[in-house]
Amino acid sequence: MAVAIVLDALICIIALLALISGLRRGLVWICFRKFRKVTAGVVSLLLAKPLGYWFSKLFISNWLTKLIMSWAKLEDAPAASPDEMVEQLPKLVRAVAGWFGMDVQAIATDAYNGGEGMYYHFIREASLPIARFLGVILAWVALFIASLILLRILLSVGTSLTELPVLKQLNALLGACMSLLLWGAVVWIAVKLLVWISGLAPVASLSFMQSFTLDQTYITKYIYHFNPLAFILSL
């Protein structure tokens, strides 16, 4: 019973500290300062693929094709056969294209039969996944840096605006809610891990928790059985 009381009390203390911290810091600070890197990372991930594909099509693909042709010492001339086109492609490029699920032989055959038997067209198509991968990586880095700069600006502006009477109280209230939500997620994960590691469901296997069950708690058992996805879908 003592363990159950300690767990419930610990959760109450965490909730109280999260509430106080959220009220003091405010929503603007939590979103734009404390989780600035997380926010920038999420935004970058959402936009990196479309921007990276566009960037690879516009710049990287042509540059990479010329680089490979220079490496393989090829000229933009008609190939004798699809097999010759594949053989002239560097092994490393063929291997990387295979990692990305590209059928180099099929690309060479389509290029040759379609009248595009030039090495430049073939190599450009075969190296397209590599160009896209590089484009997404570069786009993510650029977006991440740009997002950090933008969030820093928004933090400066938002901090000034939240000094206004009504916005100040609203910022503190929303900050408390956000802080409770974030720490609630941490506690939920911690309780799930505790149950999984110690074999709590339904009885603990750790030596100091032999007589402990979830039913002895009031808050911990609710958190353990709480399903965030079902709750969101029910709204």
Short mmCIF file of N, CA and C in Angstrom, two decimals, residues 119-199:
data_model
loop_
_atom_site.label_atom_id
_atom_site.label_comp_id
_atom_site.label_asym_id
_atom_site.label_seq_id
_atom_site.Cartn_x
_atom_site.Cartn_y
_atom_site.Cartn_z
N TYR A 119 23.73 8.48 -72.88
CA TYR A 119 24.21 8.17 -71.54
C TYR A 119 23.70 9.19 -70.51
N TYR A 120 23.61 10.45 -70.91
CA TYR A 120 23.20 11.48 -69.95
C TYR A 120 21.80 11.21 -69.43
N HIS A 121 20.86 10.89 -70.33
CA HIS A 121 19.49 10.63 -69.92
C HIS A 121 19.42 9.40 -69.01
N PHE A 122 20.15 8.35 -69.38
CA PHE A 122 20.12 7.11 -68.60
C PHE A 122 20.69 7.34 -67.19
N ILE A 123 21.85 7.96 -67.12
CA ILE A 123 22.49 8.19 -65.82
C ILE A 123 21.64 9.12 -64.97
N ARG A 124 21.01 10.08 -65.59
CA ARG A 124 20.15 11.02 -64.84
C ARG A 124 18.98 10.27 -64.20
N GLU A 125 18.37 9.36 -64.94
CA GLU A 125 17.24 8.60 -64.41
C GLU A 125 17.71 7.59 -63.35
N ALA A 126 18.85 6.95 -63.59
CA ALA A 126 19.35 5.93 -62.66
C ALA A 126 19.79 6.55 -61.33
N SER A 127 20.30 7.78 -61.39
CA SER A 127 20.80 8.43 -60.17
C SER A 127 19.75 9.33 -59.52
N LEU A 128 18.52 9.32 -60.04
CA LEU A 128 17.48 10.20 -59.51
C LEU A 128 17.19 9.97 -58.02
N PRO A 129 17.10 8.69 -57.53
CA PRO A 129 16.87 8.49 -56.10
C PRO A 129 17.98 9.08 -55.23
N ILE A 130 19.22 8.99 -55.72
CA ILE A 130 20.34 9.55 -54.96
C ILE A 130 20.21 11.06 -54.90
N ALA A 131 19.86 11.67 -56.04
CA ALA A 131 19.69 13.12 -56.09
C ALA A 131 18.56 13.56 -55.16
N ARG A 132 17.48 12.80 -55.14
CA ARG A 132 16.35 13.14 -54.26
C ARG A 132 16.73 13.01 -52.79
N PHE A 133 17.49 11.96 -52.47
CA PHE A 133 17.93 11.76 -51.10
C PHE A 133 18.81 12.93 -50.64
N LEU A 134 19.76 13.32 -51.49
CA LEU A 134 20.61 14.45 -51.17
C LEU A 134 19.79 15.74 -51.05
N GLY A 135 18.80 15.89 -51.94
CA GLY A 135 17.94 17.07 -51.89
C GLY A 135 17.15 17.16 -50.61
N VAL A 136 16.61 16.03 -50.14
CA VAL A 136 15.83 16.01 -48.90
C VAL A 136 16.73 16.34 -47.70
N ILE A 137 17.93 15.77 -47.67
CA ILE A 137 18.87 16.04 -46.57
C ILE A 137 19.22 17.53 -46.52
N LEU A 138 19.60 18.09 -47.68
CA LEU A 138 19.96 19.51 -47.73
C LEU A 138 18.77 20.40 -47.39
N ALA A 139 17.59 20.01 -47.88
CA ALA A 139 16.38 20.79 -47.59
C ALA A 139 16.06 20.76 -46.11
N TRP A 140 16.22 19.58 -45.47
CA TRP A 140 15.93 19.48 -44.04
C TRP A 140 16.88 20.37 -43.24
N VAL A 141 18.16 20.33 -43.57
CA VAL A 141 19.14 21.16 -42.85
C VAL A 141 18.81 22.63 -43.02
N ALA A 142 18.53 23.05 -44.27
CA ALA A 142 18.21 24.45 -44.54
C ALA A 142 16.93 24.88 -43.82
N LEU A 143 15.91 24.02 -43.85
CA LEU A 143 14.64 24.34 -43.19
C LEU A 143 14.80 24.37 -41.67
N PHE A 144 15.63 23.47 -41.14
CA PHE A 144 15.84 23.43 -39.69
C PHE A 144 16.49 24.73 -39.21
N ILE A 145 17.52 25.17 -39.92
CA ILE A 145 18.21 26.41 -39.55
C ILE A 145 17.26 27.60 -39.70
N ALA A 146 16.52 27.64 -40.82
CA ALA A 146 15.58 28.74 -41.05
C ALA A 146 14.47 28.75 -40.00
N SER A 147 14.00 27.56 -39.60
CA SER A 147 12.95 27.47 -38.58
C SER A 147 13.44 27.96 -37.23
N LEU A 148 14.69 27.62 -36.88
CA LEU A 148 15.26 28.10 -35.62
C LEU A 148 15.34 29.62 -35.60
N ILE A 149 15.76 30.21 -36.71
CA ILE A 149 15.86 31.67 -36.79
C ILE A 149 14.47 32.30 -36.69
N LEU A 150 13.50 31.71 -37.42
CA LEU A 150 12.13 32.24 -37.40
C LEU A 150 11.51 32.12 -36.01
N LEU A 151 11.73 30.99 -35.36
CA LEU A 151 11.18 30.79 -34.01
C LEU A 151 11.80 31.75 -33.00
N ARG A 152 13.07 32.06 -33.20
CA ARG A 152 13.72 33.04 -32.32
C ARG A 152 13.08 34.41 -32.48
N ILE A 153 12.77 34.77 -33.73
CA ILE A 153 12.11 36.05 -34.01
C ILE A 153 10.70 36.06 -33.41
N LEU A 154 9.98 34.94 -33.62
CA LEU A 154 8.62 34.84 -33.08
C LEU A 154 8.61 34.88 -31.55
N LEU A 155 9.64 34.29 -30.93
CA LEU A 155 9.74 34.34 -29.48
C LEU A 155 9.91 35.77 -28.99
N SER A 156 10.75 36.52 -29.68
CA SER A 156 10.98 37.92 -29.31
C SER A 156 9.70 38.74 -29.44
N VAL A 157 9.02 38.55 -30.58
CA VAL A 157 7.76 39.29 -30.82
C VAL A 157 6.68 38.82 -29.85
N GLY A 158 6.57 37.47 -29.70
CA GLY A 158 5.53 36.92 -28.84
C GLY A 158 5.70 37.32 -27.39
N THR A 159 6.95 37.38 -26.92
CA THR A 159 7.21 37.78 -25.54
C THR A 159 6.75 39.21 -25.29
N SER A 160 6.96 40.08 -26.27
CA SER A 160 6.52 41.47 -26.13
C SER A 160 5.01 41.57 -26.11
N LEU A 161 4.35 40.78 -26.98
CA LEU A 161 2.89 40.84 -27.06
C LEU A 161 2.22 40.27 -25.81
N THR A 162 2.85 39.25 -25.23
CA THR A 162 2.23 38.62 -24.05
C THR A 162 2.37 39.46 -22.79
N GLU A 163 2.98 40.62 -22.88
CA GLU A 163 3.02 41.53 -21.75
C GLU A 163 1.75 42.36 -21.65
N LEU A 164 0.93 42.31 -22.73
CA LEU A 164 -0.35 43.02 -22.70
C LEU A 164 -1.29 42.34 -21.71
N PRO A 165 -2.17 43.10 -21.05
CA PRO A 165 -3.00 42.57 -19.95
C PRO A 165 -3.73 41.27 -20.24
N VAL A 166 -4.57 41.24 -21.26
CA VAL A 166 -5.38 40.04 -21.52
C VAL A 166 -4.52 38.90 -22.04
N LEU A 167 -3.61 39.21 -22.96
CA LEU A 167 -2.76 38.19 -23.55
C LEU A 167 -1.82 37.56 -22.51
N LYS A 168 -1.45 38.33 -21.51
CA LYS A 168 -0.55 37.80 -20.48
C LYS A 168 -1.23 36.67 -19.71
N GLN A 169 -2.49 36.88 -19.32
CA GLN A 169 -3.22 35.84 -18.58
C GLN A 169 -3.51 34.63 -19.48
N LEU A 170 -3.86 34.92 -20.74
CA LEU A 170 -4.15 33.84 -21.68
C LEU A 170 -2.90 33.00 -21.94
N ASN A 171 -1.77 33.66 -22.09
CA ASN A 171 -0.51 32.96 -22.32
C ASN A 171 -0.15 32.07 -21.13
N ALA A 172 -0.38 32.58 -19.92
CA ALA A 172 -0.08 31.79 -18.71
C ALA A 172 -1.01 30.58 -18.61
N LEU A 173 -2.31 30.79 -18.90
CA LEU A 173 -3.28 29.70 -18.80
C LEU A 173 -2.98 28.61 -19.83
N LEU A 174 -2.73 29.01 -21.08
CA LEU A 174 -2.41 28.03 -22.13
C LEU A 174 -1.07 27.36 -21.86
N GLY A 175 -0.14 28.11 -21.26
CA GLY A 175 1.14 27.52 -20.89
C GLY A 175 0.99 26.43 -19.85
N ALA A 176 0.10 26.67 -18.88
CA ALA A 176 -0.17 25.65 -17.86
C ALA A 176 -0.77 24.40 -18.48
N CYS A 177 -1.71 24.60 -19.39
CA CYS A 177 -2.34 23.46 -20.07
C CYS A 177 -1.33 22.67 -20.90
N MET A 178 -0.48 23.39 -21.62
CA MET A 178 0.53 22.73 -22.45
C MET A 178 1.54 21.98 -21.59
N SER A 179 1.96 22.60 -20.49
CA SER A 179 2.91 21.95 -19.59
C SER A 179 2.32 20.68 -18.97
N LEU A 180 1.05 20.75 -18.56
CA LEU A 180 0.38 19.56 -18.03
C LEU A 180 0.28 18.47 -19.08
N LEU A 181 -0.02 18.86 -20.31
CA LEU A 181 -0.14 17.89 -21.40
C LEU A 181 1.19 17.19 -21.68
N LEU A 182 2.25 17.98 -21.73
CA LEU A 182 3.58 17.41 -22.04
C LEU A 182 4.06 16.50 -20.92
N TRP A 183 3.95 16.97 -19.68
CA TRP A 183 4.39 16.14 -18.56
C TRP A 183 3.46 14.95 -18.34
N GLY A 184 2.19 15.13 -18.70
CA GLY A 184 1.25 14.00 -18.64
C GLY A 184 1.67 12.89 -19.59
N ALA A 185 2.14 13.27 -20.77
CA ALA A 185 2.62 12.28 -21.74
C ALA A 185 3.85 11.56 -21.20
N VAL A 186 4.74 12.30 -20.54
CA VAL A 186 5.94 11.69 -19.96
C VAL A 186 5.56 10.70 -18.86
N VAL A 187 4.62 11.09 -18.00
CA VAL A 187 4.18 10.21 -16.90
C VAL A 187 3.49 8.97 -17.45
N TRP A 188 2.66 9.14 -18.48
CA TRP A 188 1.96 8.01 -19.10
C TRP A 188 2.95 6.99 -19.64
N ILE A 189 3.98 7.47 -20.34
CA ILE A 189 5.01 6.59 -20.87
C ILE A 189 5.78 5.91 -19.73
N ALA A 190 6.08 6.68 -18.68
CA ALA A 190 6.82 6.13 -17.55
C ALA A 190 6.03 5.02 -16.85
N VAL A 191 4.73 5.22 -16.67
CA VAL A 191 3.88 4.21 -16.03
C VAL A 191 3.81 2.95 -16.89
N LYS A 192 3.66 3.13 -18.21
CA LYS A 192 3.62 1.98 -19.12
C LYS A 192 4.93 1.19 -19.05
N LEU A 193 6.05 1.92 -19.02
CA LEU A 193 7.36 1.26 -18.94
C LEU A 193 7.53 0.54 -17.61
N LEU A 194 7.06 1.19 -16.54
CA LEU A 194 7.17 0.58 -15.21
C LEU A 194 6.41 -0.74 -15.16
N VAL A 195 5.21 -0.74 -15.72
CA VAL A 195 4.40 -1.96 -15.73
C VAL A 195 5.05 -3.04 -16.59
N TRP A 196 5.58 -2.61 -17.73
CA TRP A 196 6.20 -3.58 -18.64
C TRP A 196 7.48 -4.17 -18.06
N ILE A 197 8.31 -3.32 -17.46
CA ILE A 197 9.60 -3.78 -16.94
C ILE A 197 9.43 -4.66 -15.70
N SER A 198 8.57 -4.21 -14.81
CA SER A 198 8.45 -4.93 -13.53
C SER A 198 7.44 -6.07 -13.58
N GLY A 199 6.71 -6.20 -14.68
CA GLY A 199 5.71 -7.24 -14.78
C GLY A 199 4.53 -6.98 -13.88
#
